[in-house]
Short mmCIF file of C-alpha atoms in Angstrom, two decimals:
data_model
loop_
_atom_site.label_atom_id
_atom_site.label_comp_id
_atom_site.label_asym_id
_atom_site.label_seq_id
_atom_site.Cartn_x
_atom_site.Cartn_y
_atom_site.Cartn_z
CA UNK A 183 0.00 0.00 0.00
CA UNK A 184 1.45 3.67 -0.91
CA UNK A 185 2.01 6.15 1.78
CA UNK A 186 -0.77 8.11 -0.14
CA UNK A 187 -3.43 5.16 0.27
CA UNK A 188 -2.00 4.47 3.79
CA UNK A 189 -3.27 8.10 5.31
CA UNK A 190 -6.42 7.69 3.12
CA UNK A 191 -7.37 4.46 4.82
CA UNK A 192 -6.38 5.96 8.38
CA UNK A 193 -8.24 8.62 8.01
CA UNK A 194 -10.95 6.66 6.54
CA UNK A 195 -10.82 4.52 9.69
CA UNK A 196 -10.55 7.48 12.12
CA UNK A 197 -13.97 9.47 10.76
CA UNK A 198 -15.95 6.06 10.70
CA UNK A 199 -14.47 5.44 14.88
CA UNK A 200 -15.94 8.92 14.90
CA UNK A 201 -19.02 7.95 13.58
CA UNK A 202 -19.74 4.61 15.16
CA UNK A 203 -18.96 6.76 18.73
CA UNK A 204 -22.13 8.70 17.51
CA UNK A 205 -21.04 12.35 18.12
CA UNK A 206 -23.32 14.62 17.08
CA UNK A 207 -24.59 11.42 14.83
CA UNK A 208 -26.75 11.29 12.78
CA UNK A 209 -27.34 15.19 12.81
CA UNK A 210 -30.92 15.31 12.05
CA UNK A 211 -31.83 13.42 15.07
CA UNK A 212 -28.75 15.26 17.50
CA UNK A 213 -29.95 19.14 16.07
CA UNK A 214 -33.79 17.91 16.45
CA UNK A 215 -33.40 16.77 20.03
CA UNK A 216 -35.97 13.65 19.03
CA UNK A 217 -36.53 10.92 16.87
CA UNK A 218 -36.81 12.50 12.75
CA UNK A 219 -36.98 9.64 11.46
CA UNK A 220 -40.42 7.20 12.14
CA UNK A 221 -40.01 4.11 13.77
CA UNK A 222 -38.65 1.43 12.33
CA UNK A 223 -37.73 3.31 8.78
CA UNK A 224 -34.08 4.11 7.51
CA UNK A 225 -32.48 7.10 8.09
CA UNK A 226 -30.51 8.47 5.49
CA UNK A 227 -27.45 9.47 7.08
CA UNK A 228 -27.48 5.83 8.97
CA UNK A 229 -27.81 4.47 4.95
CA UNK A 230 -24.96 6.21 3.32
CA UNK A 231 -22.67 5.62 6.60
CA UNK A 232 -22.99 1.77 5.80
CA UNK A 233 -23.22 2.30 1.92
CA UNK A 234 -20.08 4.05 1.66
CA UNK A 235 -18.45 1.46 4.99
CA UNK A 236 -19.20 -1.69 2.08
CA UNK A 237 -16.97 -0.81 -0.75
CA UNK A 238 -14.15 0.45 2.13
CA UNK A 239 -14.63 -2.76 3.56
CA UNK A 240 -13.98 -4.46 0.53
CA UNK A 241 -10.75 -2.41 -0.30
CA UNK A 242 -9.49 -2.73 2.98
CA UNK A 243 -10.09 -6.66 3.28
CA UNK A 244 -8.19 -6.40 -0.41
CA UNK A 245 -5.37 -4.96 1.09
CA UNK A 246 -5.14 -7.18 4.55
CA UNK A 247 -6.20 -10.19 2.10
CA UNK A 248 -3.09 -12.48 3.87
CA UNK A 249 -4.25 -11.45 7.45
CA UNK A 250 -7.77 -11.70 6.16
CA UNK A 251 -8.84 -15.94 6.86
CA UNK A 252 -6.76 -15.78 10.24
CA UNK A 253 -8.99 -12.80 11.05
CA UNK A 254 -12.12 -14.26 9.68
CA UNK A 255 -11.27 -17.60 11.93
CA UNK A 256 -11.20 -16.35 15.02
CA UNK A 257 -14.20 -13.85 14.95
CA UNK A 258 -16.74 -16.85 13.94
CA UNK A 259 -18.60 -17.11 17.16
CA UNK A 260 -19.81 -13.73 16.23
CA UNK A 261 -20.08 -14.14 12.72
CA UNK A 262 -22.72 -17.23 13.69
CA UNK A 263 -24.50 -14.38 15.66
CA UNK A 264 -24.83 -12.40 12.79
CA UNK A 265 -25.99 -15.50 10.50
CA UNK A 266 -28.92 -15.74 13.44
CA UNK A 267 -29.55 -12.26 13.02
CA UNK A 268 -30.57 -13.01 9.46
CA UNK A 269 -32.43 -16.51 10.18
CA UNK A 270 -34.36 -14.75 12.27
CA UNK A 271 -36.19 -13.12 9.36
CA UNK A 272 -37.54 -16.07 8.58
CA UNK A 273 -40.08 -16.18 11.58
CA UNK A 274 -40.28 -12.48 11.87
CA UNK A 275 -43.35 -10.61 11.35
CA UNK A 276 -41.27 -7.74 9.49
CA UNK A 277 -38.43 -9.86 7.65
CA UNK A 278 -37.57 -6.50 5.60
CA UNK A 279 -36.97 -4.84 9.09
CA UNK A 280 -34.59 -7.96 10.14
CA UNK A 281 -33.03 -7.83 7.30
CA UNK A 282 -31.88 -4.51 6.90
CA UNK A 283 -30.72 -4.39 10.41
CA UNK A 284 -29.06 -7.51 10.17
CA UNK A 285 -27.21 -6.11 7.46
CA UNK A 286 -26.12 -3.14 9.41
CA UNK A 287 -24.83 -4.72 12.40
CA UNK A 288 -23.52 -7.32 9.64
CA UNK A 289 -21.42 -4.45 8.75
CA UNK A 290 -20.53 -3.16 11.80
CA UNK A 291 -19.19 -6.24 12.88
CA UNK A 292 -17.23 -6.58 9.64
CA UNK A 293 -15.41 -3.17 10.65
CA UNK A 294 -14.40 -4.50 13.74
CA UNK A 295 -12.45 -7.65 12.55
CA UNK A 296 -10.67 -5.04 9.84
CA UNK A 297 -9.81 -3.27 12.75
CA UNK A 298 -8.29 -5.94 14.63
CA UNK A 299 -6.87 -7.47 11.35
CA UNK A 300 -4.87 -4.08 10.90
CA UNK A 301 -2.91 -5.34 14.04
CA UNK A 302 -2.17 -1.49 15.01
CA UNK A 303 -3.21 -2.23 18.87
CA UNK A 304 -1.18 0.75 20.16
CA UNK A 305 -2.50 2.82 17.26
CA UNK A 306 -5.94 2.09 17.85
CA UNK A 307 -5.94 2.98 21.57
CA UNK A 308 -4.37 6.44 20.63
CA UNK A 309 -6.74 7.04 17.74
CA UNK A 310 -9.80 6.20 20.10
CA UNK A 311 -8.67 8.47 22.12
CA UNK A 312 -8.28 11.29 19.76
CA UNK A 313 -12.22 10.67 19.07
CA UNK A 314 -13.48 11.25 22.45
CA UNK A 315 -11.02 14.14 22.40
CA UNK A 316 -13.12 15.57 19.52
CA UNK A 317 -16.25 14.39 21.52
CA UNK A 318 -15.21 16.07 24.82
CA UNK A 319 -14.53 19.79 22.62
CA UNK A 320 -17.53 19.24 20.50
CA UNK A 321 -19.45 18.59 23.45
CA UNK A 322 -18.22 21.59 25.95
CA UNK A 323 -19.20 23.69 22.74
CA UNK A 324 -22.38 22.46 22.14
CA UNK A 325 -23.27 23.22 25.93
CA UNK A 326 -22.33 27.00 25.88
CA UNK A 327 -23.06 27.30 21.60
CA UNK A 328 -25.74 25.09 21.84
CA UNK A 329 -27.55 24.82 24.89
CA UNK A 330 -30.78 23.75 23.35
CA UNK A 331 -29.26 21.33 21.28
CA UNK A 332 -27.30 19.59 24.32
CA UNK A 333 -29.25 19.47 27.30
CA UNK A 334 -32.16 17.13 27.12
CA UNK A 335 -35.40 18.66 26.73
CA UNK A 336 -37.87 15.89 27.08
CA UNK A 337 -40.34 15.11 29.67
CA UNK A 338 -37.77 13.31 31.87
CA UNK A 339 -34.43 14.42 33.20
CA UNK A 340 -34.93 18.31 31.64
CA UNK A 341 -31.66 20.21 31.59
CA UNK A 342 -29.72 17.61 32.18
CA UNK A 343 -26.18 16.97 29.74
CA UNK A 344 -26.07 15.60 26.65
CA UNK A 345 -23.50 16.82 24.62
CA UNK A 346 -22.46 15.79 21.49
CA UNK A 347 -24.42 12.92 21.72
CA UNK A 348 -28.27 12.32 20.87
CA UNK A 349 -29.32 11.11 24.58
CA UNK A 350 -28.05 12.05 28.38
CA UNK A 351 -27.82 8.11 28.32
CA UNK A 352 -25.39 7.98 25.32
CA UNK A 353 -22.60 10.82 26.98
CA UNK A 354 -22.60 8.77 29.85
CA UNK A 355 -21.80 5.61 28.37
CA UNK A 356 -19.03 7.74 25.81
CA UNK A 357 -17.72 8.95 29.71
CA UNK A 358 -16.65 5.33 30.81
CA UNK A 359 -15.50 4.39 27.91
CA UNK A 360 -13.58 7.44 26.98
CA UNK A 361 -12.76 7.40 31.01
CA UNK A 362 -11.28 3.93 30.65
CA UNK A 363 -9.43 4.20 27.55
CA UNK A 364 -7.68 7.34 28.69
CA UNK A 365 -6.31 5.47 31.68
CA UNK A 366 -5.12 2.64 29.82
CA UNK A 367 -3.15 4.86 26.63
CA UNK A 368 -1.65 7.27 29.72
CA UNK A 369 -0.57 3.94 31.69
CA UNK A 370 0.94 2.39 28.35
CA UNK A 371 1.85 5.64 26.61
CA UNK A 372 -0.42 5.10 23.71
CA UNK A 373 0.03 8.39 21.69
CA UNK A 374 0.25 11.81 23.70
CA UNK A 375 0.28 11.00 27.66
CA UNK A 376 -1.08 14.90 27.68
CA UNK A 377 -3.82 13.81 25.49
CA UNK A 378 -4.97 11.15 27.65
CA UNK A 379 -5.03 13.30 30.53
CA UNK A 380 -7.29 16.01 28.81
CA UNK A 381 -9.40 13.59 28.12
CA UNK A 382 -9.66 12.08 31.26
CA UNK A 383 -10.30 15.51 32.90
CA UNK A 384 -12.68 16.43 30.22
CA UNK A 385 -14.81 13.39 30.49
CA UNK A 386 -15.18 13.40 34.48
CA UNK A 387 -16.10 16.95 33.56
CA UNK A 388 -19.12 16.00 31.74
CA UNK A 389 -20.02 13.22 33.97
CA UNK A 390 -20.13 15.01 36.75
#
């Protein structure tokens, strides 16, 4: 692979991290503060995420194609889940419905054994952390920019934090994740030990 495709596929791999971590994802439902999109129907920015995550997918498996049967080996216990995700059409009432979101987590799933496949442990840690470093400044933003857009304003817990993400529920699963991952790339000095404090700070910040 050419230096050129190399930073195209790492930044290709850092904006969908970005996007699987939800922030501020998909917009219509984040800048709405609800649910746009009817139950149970696609959402467009959902569809061209996984549209455009297939053919990367494919190129990327392409270029890992040696690493790519070892890979495809040892994730099969959850590549039978996602086989029972689509039997389970089958005695569904809405087999369209199963389908579709079969494929999606199909997908998803997919992304995660390229990831591991890359073999770039280190480099993962420190790019995950780099994400909820965009998710802690997009998110302290959003609260004095955007106040509307992230504090909750449904019928229960009014006012309280949401940030970058869609629910109050979502930031605080992001904190103990991001909390956890910062702690483990300072203690290992994955990427900048500075970074992983920030975030650290930043995210018991918005938990508290």
């Amino acid at each position: 692979m050419s230096a050129a495709a190399r930073l195209l596929e790492r930044n290709a791999t850092f904006i969908y991290l970005v996007l699987f971590a939800g922030i501020m994802w998909p917009p219509d439902a984040y800048f709405a503060g609800s649910m746009v999109t009817p139950q149970g129907q696609s959402n467009i920015y959902d569809f061209l995420e996984f549209a455009l995550l297939a053919p990367f997918l494919g190129l990327g498996f392409l270029a890992l194609r040696r690493r790519l049967p070892q890979a495809l080996l040892s994730a099969w216990p959850v590549l039978a889940l996602c086989l029972v995700a689509f039997l389970s059409a089958y005695w569904s009432d809405y087999p369209a419905l199963v389908v579709r979101r079969a494929g999606t987590v199909t997908l998803s799933t997919l992304f995660g054994i390229y990831i591991a496949a890359r073999g770039d442990f280190a480099g993962l840690i420190a790019a995950l952390v780099k994400v909820y470093a965009l998710a802690a400044i997009a998110s302290f933003i959003a609260i004095v920019a955007l106040p509307q857009a992230a504090t909750v304003t449904g019928e229960y817990y009014t006012h309280a934090w949401r940030g970058a993400f869609t629910d109050k529920n979502e930031l605080g699963m992001a904190c103990g994740e991001a909390i956890m991952l910062a702690v483990y790339a300072w203690w290992r000095r994955y990427g900048p030990r500075w970074l992983a404090a920030a975030v650290l700070a930043a995210f018991l910040v918005l938990l508290y």
